[in-house]
Coordinates of C-alpha atoms in Angstrom, one line a residue:
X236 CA 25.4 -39.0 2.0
X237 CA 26.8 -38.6 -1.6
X238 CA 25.7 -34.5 -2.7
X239 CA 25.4 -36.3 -6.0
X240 CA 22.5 -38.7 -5.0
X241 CA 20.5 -35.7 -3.3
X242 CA 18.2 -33.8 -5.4
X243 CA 18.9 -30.1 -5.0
X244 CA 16.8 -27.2 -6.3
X245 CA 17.7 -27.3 -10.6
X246 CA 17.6 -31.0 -10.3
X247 CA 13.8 -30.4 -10.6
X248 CA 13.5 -29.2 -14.2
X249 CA 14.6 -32.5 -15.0
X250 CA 10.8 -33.4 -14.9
X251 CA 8.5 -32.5 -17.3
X252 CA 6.0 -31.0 -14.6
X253 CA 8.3 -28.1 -13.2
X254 CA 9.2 -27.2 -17.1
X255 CA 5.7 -27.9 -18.2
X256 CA 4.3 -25.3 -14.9
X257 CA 7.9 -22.8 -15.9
X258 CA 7.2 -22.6 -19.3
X259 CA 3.4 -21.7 -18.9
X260 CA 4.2 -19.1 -16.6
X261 CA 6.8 -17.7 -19.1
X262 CA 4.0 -17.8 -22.0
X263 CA 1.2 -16.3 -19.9
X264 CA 3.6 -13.7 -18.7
X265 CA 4.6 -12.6 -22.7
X266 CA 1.3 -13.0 -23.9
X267 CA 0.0 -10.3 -21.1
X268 CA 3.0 -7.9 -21.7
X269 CA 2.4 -8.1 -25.4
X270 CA -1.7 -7.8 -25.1
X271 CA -2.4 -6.1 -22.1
X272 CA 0.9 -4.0 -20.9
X273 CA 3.5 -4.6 -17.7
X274 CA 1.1 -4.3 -15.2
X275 CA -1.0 -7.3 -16.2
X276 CA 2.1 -9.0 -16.3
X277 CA 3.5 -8.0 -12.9
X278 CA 0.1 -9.3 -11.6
X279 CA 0.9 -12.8 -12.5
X280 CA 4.0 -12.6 -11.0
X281 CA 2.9 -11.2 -7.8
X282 CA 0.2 -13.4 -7.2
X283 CA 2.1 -16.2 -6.1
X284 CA 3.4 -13.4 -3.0
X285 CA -0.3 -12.4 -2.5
X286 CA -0.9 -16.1 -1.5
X287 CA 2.1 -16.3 0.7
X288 CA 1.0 -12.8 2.2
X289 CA -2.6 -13.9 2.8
X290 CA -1.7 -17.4 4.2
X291 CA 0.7 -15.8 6.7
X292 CA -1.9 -13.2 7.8
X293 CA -4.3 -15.9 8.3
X294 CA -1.7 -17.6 10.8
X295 CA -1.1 -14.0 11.9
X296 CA -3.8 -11.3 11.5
X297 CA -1.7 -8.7 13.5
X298 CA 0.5 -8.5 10.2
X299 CA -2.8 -6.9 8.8
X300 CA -2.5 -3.9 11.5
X301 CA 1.3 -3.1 10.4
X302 CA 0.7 -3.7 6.9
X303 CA -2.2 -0.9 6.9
X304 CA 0.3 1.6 9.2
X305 CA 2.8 1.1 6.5
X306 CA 1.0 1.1 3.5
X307 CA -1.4 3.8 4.1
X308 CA 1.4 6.5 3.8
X309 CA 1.7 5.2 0.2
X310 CA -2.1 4.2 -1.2
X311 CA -2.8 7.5 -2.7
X312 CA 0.5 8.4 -4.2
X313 CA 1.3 5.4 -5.8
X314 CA -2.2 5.6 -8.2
X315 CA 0.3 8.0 -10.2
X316 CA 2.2 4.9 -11.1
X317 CA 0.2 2.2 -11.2
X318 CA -3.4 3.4 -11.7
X319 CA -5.8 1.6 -9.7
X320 CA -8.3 2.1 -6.6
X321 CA -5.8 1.5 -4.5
X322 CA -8.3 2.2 -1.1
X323 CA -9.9 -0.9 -1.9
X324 CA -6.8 -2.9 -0.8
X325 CA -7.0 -1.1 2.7
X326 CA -10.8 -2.4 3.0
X327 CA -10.1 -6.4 1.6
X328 CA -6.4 -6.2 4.3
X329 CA -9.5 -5.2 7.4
X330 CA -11.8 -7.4 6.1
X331 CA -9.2 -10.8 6.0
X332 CA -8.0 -9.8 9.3
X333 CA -11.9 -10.1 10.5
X334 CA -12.6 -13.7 8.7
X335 CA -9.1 -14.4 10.1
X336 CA -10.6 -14.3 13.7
X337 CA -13.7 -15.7 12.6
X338 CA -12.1 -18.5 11.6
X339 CA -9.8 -18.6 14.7
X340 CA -12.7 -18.7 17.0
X341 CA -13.1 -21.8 15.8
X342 CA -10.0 -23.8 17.6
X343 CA -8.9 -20.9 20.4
X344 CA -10.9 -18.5 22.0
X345 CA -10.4 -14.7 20.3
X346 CA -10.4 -12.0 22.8
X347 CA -13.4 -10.2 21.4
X348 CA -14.3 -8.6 25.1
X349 CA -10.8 -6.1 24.6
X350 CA -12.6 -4.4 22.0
X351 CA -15.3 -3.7 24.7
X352 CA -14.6 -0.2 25.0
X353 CA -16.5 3.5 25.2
X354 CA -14.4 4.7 21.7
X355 CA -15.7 1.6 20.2
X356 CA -19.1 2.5 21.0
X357 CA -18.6 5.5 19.9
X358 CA -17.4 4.7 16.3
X359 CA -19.9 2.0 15.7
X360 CA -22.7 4.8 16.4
X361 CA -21.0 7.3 13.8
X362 CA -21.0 4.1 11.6
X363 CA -25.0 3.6 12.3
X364 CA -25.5 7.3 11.3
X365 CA -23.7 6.9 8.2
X366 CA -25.6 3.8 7.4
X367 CA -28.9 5.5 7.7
X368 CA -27.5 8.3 5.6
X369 CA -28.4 6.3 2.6
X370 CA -32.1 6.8 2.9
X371 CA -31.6 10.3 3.0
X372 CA -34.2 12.4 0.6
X373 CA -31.8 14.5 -0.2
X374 CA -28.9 12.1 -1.5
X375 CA -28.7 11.3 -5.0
X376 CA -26.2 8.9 -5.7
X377 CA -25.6 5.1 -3.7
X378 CA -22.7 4.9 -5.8
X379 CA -21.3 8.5 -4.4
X380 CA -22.1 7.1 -0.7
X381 CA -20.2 3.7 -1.4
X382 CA -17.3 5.7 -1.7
X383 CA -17.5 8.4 0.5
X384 CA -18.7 6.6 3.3
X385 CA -15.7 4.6 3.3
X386 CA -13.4 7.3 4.3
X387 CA -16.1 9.0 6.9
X388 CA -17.3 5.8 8.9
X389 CA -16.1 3.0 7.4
X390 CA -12.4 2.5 8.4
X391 CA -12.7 4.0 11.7
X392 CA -15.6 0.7 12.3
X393 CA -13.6 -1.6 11.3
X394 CA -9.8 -0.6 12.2
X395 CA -10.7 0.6 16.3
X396 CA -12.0 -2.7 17.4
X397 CA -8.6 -4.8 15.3
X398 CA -6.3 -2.5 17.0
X399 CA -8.0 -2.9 20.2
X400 CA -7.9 -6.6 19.7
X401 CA -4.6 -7.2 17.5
X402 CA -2.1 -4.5 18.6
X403 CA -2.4 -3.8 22.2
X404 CA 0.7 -3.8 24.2
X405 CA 3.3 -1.1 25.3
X406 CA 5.6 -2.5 22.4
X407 CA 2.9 -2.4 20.0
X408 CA 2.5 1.7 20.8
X409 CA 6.8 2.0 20.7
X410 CA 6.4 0.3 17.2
X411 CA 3.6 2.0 16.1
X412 CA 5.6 5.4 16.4
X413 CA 8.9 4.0 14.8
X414 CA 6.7 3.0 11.7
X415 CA 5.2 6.8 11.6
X416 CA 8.6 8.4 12.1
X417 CA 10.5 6.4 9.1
X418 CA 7.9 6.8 6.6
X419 CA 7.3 10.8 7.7
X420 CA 11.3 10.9 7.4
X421 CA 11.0 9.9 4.0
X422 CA 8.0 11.6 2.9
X423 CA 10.2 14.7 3.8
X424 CA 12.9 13.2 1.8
X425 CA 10.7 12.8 -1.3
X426 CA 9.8 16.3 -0.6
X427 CA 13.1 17.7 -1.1
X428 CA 13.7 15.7 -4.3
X429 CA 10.6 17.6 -5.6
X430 CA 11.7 20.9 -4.3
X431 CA 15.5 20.5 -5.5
X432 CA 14.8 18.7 -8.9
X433 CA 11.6 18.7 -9.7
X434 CA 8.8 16.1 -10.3
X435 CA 9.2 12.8 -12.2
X436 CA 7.3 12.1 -15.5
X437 CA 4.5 10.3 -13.8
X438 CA 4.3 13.3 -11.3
X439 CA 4.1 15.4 -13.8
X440 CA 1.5 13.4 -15.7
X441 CA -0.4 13.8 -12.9
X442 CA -0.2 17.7 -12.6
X443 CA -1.1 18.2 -16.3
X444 CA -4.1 16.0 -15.8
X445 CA -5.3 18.6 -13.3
X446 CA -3.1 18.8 -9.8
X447 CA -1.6 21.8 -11.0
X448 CA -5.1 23.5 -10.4
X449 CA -4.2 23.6 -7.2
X450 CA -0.1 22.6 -6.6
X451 CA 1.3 24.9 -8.9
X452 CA 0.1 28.7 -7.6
X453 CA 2.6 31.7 -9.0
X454 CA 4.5 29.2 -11.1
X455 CA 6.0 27.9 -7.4
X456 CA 5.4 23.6 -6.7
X457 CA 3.5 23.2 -3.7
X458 CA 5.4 19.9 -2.7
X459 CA 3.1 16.8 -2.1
X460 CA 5.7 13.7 -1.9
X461 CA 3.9 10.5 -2.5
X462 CA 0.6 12.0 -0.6
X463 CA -2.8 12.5 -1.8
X464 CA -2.1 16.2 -2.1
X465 CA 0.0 19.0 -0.7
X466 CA -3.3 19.5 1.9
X467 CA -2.8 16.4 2.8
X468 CA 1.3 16.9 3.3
X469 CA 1.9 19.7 4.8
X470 CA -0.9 18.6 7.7
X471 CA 0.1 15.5 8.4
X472 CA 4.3 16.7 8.5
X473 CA 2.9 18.8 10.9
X474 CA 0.9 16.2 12.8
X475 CA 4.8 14.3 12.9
X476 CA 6.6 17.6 13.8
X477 CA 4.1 18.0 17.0
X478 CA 3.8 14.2 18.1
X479 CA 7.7 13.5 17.8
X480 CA 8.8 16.4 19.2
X481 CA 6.7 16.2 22.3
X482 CA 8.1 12.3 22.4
X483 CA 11.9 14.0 22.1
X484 CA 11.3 15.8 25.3
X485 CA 9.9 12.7 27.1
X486 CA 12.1 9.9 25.9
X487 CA 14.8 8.3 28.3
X488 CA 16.3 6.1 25.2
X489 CA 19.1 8.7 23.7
X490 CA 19.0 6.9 20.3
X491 CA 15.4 7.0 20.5
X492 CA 15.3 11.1 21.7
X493 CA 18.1 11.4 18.9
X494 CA 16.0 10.1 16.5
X495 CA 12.1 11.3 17.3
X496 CA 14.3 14.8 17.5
X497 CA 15.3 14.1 13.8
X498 CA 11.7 13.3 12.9
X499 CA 10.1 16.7 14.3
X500 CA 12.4 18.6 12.4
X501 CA 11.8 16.8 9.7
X502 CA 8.2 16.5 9.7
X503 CA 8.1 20.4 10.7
X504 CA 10.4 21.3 7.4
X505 CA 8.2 19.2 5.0
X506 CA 4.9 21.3 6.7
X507 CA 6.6 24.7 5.4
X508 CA 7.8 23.0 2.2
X509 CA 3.8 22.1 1.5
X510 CA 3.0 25.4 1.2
X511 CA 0.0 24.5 2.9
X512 CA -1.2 27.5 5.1
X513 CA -3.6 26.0 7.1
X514 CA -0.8 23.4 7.8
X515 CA 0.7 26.1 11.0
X516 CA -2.6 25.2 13.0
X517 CA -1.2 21.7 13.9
X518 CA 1.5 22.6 15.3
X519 CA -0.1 25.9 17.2
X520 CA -3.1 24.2 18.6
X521 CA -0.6 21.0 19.5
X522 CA 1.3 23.4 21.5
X523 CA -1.6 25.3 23.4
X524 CA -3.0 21.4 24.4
X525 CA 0.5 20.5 25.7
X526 CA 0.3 23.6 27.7
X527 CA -2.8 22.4 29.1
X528 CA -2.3 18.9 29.8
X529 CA 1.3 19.4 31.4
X530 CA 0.0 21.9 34.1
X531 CA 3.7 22.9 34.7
X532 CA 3.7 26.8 34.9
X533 CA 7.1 27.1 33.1
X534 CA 5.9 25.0 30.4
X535 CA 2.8 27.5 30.4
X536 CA 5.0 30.9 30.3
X537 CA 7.5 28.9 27.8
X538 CA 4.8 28.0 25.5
X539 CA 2.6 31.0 25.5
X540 CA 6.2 33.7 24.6
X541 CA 7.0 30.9 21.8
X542 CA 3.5 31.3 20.6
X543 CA 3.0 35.2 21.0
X544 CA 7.0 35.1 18.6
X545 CA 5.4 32.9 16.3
X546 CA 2.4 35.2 16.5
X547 CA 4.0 38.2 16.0
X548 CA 6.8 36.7 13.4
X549 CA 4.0 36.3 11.1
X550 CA 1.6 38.2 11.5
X551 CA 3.5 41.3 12.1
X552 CA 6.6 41.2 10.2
X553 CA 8.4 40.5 6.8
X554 CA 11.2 38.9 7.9
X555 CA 11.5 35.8 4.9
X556 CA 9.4 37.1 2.9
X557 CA 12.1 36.3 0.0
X558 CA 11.2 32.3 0.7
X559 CA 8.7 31.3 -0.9
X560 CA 6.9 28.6 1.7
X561 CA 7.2 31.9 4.6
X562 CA 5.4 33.7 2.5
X563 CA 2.7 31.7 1.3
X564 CA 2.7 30.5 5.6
X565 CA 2.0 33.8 5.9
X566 CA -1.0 34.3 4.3
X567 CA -3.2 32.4 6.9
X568 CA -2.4 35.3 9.5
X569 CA -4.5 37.5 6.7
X570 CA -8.0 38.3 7.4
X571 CA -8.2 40.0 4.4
X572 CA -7.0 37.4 2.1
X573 CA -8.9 36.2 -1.3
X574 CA -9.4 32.4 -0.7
X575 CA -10.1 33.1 2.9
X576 CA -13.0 35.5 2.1
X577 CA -14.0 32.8 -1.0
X578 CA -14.5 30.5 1.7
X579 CA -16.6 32.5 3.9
X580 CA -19.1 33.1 0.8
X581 CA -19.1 29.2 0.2
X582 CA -19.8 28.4 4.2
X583 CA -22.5 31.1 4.0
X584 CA -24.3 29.9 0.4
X585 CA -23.9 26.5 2.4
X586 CA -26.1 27.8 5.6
X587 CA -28.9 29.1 3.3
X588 CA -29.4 25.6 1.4
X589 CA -28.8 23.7 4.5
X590 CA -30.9 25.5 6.9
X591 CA -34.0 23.2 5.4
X592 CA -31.9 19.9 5.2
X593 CA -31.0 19.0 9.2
X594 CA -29.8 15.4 7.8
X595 CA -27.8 17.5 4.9
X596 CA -27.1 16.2 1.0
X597 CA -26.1 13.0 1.4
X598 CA -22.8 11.5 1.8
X599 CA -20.8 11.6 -0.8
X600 CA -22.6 15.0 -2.5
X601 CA -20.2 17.1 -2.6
X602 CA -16.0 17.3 -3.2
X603 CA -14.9 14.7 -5.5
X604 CA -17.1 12.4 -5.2
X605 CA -20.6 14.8 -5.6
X606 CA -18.6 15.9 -9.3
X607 CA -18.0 12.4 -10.1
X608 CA -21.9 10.9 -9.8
X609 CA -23.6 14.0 -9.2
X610 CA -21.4 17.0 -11.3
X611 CA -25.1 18.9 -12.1
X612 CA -26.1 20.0 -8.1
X613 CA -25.8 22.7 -6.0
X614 CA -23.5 20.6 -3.6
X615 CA -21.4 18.8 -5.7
X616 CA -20.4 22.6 -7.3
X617 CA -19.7 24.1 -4.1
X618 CA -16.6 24.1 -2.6
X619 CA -16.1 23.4 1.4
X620 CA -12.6 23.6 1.7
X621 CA -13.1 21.8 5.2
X622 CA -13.2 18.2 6.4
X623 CA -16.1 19.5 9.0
X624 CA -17.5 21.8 6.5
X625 CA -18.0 18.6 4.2
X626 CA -19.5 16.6 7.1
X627 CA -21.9 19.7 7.6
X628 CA -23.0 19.6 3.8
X629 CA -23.2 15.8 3.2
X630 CA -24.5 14.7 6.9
X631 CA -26.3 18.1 7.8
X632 CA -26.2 19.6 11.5
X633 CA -27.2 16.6 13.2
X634 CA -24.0 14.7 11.7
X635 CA -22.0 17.6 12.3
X636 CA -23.2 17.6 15.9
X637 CA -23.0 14.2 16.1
X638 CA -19.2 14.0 15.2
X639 CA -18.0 16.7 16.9
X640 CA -19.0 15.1 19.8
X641 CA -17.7 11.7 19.4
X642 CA -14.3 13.6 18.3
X643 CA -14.3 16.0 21.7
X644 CA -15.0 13.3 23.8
X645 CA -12.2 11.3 22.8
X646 CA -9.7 14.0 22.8
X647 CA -10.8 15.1 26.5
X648 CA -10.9 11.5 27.4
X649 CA -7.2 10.8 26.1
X650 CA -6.5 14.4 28.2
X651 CA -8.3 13.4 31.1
X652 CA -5.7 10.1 31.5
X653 CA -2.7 12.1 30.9
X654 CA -3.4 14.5 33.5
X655 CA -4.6 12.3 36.5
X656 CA -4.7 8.9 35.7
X657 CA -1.4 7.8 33.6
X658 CA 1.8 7.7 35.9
X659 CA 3.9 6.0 34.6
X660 CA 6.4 9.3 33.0
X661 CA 7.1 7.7 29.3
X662 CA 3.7 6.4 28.9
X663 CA 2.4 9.6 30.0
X664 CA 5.3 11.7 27.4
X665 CA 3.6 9.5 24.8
X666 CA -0.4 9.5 25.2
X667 CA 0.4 14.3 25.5
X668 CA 1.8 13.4 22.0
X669 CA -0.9 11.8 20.4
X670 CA -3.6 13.8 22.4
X671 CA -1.6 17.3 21.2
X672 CA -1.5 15.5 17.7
X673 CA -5.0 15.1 17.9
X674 CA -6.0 18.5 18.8
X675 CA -3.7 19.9 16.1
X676 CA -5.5 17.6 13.1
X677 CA -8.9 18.6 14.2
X678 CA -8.2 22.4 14.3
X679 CA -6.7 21.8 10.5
X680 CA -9.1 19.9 9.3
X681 CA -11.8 23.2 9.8
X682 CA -9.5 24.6 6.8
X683 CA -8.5 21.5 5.2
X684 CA -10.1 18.3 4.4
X685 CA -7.3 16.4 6.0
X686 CA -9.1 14.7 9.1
X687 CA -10.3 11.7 6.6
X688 CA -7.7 11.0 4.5
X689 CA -4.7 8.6 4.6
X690 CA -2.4 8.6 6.6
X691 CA -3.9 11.0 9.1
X692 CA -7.4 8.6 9.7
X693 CA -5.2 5.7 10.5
X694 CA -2.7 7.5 12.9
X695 CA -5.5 9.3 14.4
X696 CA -7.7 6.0 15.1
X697 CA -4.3 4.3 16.4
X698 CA -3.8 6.4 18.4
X699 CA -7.2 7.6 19.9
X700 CA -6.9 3.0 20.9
X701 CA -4.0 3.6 22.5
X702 CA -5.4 6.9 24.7
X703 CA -8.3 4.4 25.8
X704 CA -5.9 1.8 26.9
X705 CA -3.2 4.2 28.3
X706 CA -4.8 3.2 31.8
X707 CA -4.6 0.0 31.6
X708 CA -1.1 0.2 30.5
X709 CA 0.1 1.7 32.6
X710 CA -1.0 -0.1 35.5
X711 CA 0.4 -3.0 34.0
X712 CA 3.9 -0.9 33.8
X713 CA 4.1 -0.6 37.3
X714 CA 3.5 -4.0 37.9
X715 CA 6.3 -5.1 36.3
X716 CA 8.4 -2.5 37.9
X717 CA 7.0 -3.5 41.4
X718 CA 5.7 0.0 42.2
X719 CA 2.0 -1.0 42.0
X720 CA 2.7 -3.8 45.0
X721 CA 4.6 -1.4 46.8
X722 CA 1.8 1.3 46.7
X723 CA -0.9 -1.3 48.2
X724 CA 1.4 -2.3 50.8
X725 CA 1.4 1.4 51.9
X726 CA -2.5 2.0 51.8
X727 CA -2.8 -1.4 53.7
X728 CA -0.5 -0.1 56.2
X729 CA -2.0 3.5 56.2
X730 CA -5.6 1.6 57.0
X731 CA -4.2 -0.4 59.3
X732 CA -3.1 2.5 61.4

């Protein structure tokens, strides 16, 4: 065919629609710079992508799991750029992957029944108590539950039962922890930039707005990367420095060792740069699990000398004390120190006003959220300093109760596969990680409020899927590598005799 007979791509603004539909784009995009700034405009541009996104997620709601494990490293940080409530987006991305299986179950039958599952039950019950919160006598804002709720209950309700449906397989888990690892790696890298040069302008912005309150103490940067907050940083480097390293010892892939080795250190060097002190007990109560679930005695003597150094390194010595991030580190080996004994007057004004309130304040009454729509109450005014301290105050000792539970049943259910029903070697290096991961996060989040927050919530509740499942993966494993058939040829043998 003549090339000069076909129509290519610039042939088409020979017709008056494609310069007519151009040109209107060009206007609307001027007139929204001029009038209401970049952003607006950016959002026309992008919408055209938003479509493209949603239809392909739609086709494929399993883009809406990886999309969330990406994006939730970011949805925090980047409101210091573009300001906008940016946690939304993480509730409309669950929410179209749950009217994309509706609308699926339509023409091909959706595998609800892999949701069926004890954590599920679990989550949806924490979900039901949060629900009933919000007759509470004690709450005082809907608005302040809306919110809070979210981060408690909500995600956990919604995200368990798409992972368990959605994102399933061995791959899925192998992908799952190449996701984490990059975006920890540069987390860490962002860390550095802030160490070696400083904050950007926005950053900064941010800081004099109030974050230096609590990320600038003795004129030193607590580092925070494009996190929430340095809390929030130095916790979750640490949940990466536990789970990758425990994957380095386990994994048979040298790139893949090479590379989770990489990640640990990294994650482990962006803990210390946090200057977050109640960071350390992720990786120490990580370690003291792997002990446990490996029931290797010299992993046991290995593990408790490294921990009595670590102990003693601290806690004992002044070795570092010239660095800045040892120092501060070792401050949390410190009965005696000021915001420790601050927070042990707060716990205990808390037991006074709570011993009358079983079902607590209400969620959402204190932290942010209690000074945003309720700044004048006893709650709201109180610091807790804790992410189970703040369930205590906003659901009261039954919630408290209540959570704990769901969260050590999990953890000694993931345990209880390693250690007797997962044989398969890799799977099993992979489900200690998450499970030591797990017990580090909920030891931290008694001095932090971390447990919640992104991107430790959607780790934890991908992973706590995948230590459910492990069982089931694993059996399928050894299928493929014949093991499973060979076993039941040997017991029908052994019966036979």
């Amino acid at each position: 065919m003549n090339p000069f007979l076909t129509t290519h791509g610039p042939d088409h603004l020979r017709k008056p629609l494609p310069v007519a539909l151009l040109l209107s784009v060009i206007l609307i995009t001027s007139y929204l710079t001029a009038t209401k700034g970049i952003v607006a405009a950016l959002a026309v541009l992008v919408l055209p992508l938003v479509a493209m996104y949603v239809g392909a997620l739609f086709i494929n709601p399993r883009i809406g799991i990886i999309t969330i494990l990406i994006f939730n490293f970011f949805v925090l940080g980047i409101g210091r750029y573009i300001p906008m409530t940016w946690g939304l987006l993480m509730d409309g991305i669950m929410v179209l992957m749950y009217l994309s299986l509706f609308f699926k179950a339509f023409k091909i039958k959706v595998p609800w029944s892999r949701a069926s599952s004890q954590l599920t039950l679990l989550v949806s019950v924490w979900f039901g108590y949060a629900v009933l919160q919000i007759v509470n006598p004690e709450a005082v804002s809907v608005a302040a539950w809306f919110y809070a709720m979210r981060g408690l209950a909500l995600y956990q309700w919604l995200f368990v039962p798409l992972v368990f449906i959605l994102f399933n397989k061995h791959k899925d888990l192998h992908l799952f922890f190449i996701i984490w690892g990059v975006l920890s790696f540069m987390a860490t890298l962002k860390g550095m930039q802030q160490l070696i040069f400083g904050v950007d302008k926005w950053e900064q912005a941010w800081l004099d707005a109030g974050g230096d309150v609590t990320h600038i103490l003795f004129g030193k940067l607590r580092i925070f990367s494009f996190y929430s907050d340095a809390g929030q940083f130095g916790a979750s480097q640490g949940h990466t420095g536990v789970v990758f390293g425990i994957l380095a010892l386990f994994a048979k892939n040298r790139k893949f060792q090479v590379f989770c080795g990489l990640v640990a250190m990294a994650g482990l060097l962006g803990m210390m740069i946090s200057g977050t002190r109640g960071a350390i007990a992720v990786p120490a109560m990580g370690g003291v699990m792997f002990i446990l679930v490996r029931k290797h005695m010299p992993s046991i003597i290995m593990g408790v000398l490294m921990g009595i150094g670590i102990f003693v390194f601290f806690k004992y010595t002044t070795i570092g004390n010239d660095n800045d991030q040892i120092r501060r580190m070792r401050t949390a080996f410190d009965p005696n120190d000021a915001s420790l004994e601050m927070r042990r007057i707060n716990q205990e004004k808390l037991r006074g006003y709570l011993a009358t309130r079983p079902l607590g304040g209400g969620i959402g009454s204190t932290g942010n959220w209690g000074k945003r729509f309720s700044p004048n109450t006893f709650l709201a005014n109180t610091a807790t300093d804790s992410w189970f301290v703040a369930v205590w105050a906003d659901t009261g000792i039954v919630g408290l109760y209540l959570h704990l539970f769901i969260l050590f049943f999990i953890l000694v259910t993931g345990a209880y596969n390693v250690m007797y029903k997962i044989r398969d070697v890799w799977l099993k290096g992979q489900i200690t990680a998450l499970v030591c991961g797990m017990a580090g996060i909920m030891l931290a989040s008694y001095g932090n409020g971390v447990f919640g927050q992104f991107p430790t919530c959607i780790l934890m509740y991908t992973g706590m899927v995948f230590m459910f499942i492990a069982p089931k993966l694993d059996r399928k494993i050894l299928e493929e590598k014949g093991l499973l058939e060979n076993e039941e040829h040997i017991e029908k043998k052994a019966l036979a005799a």
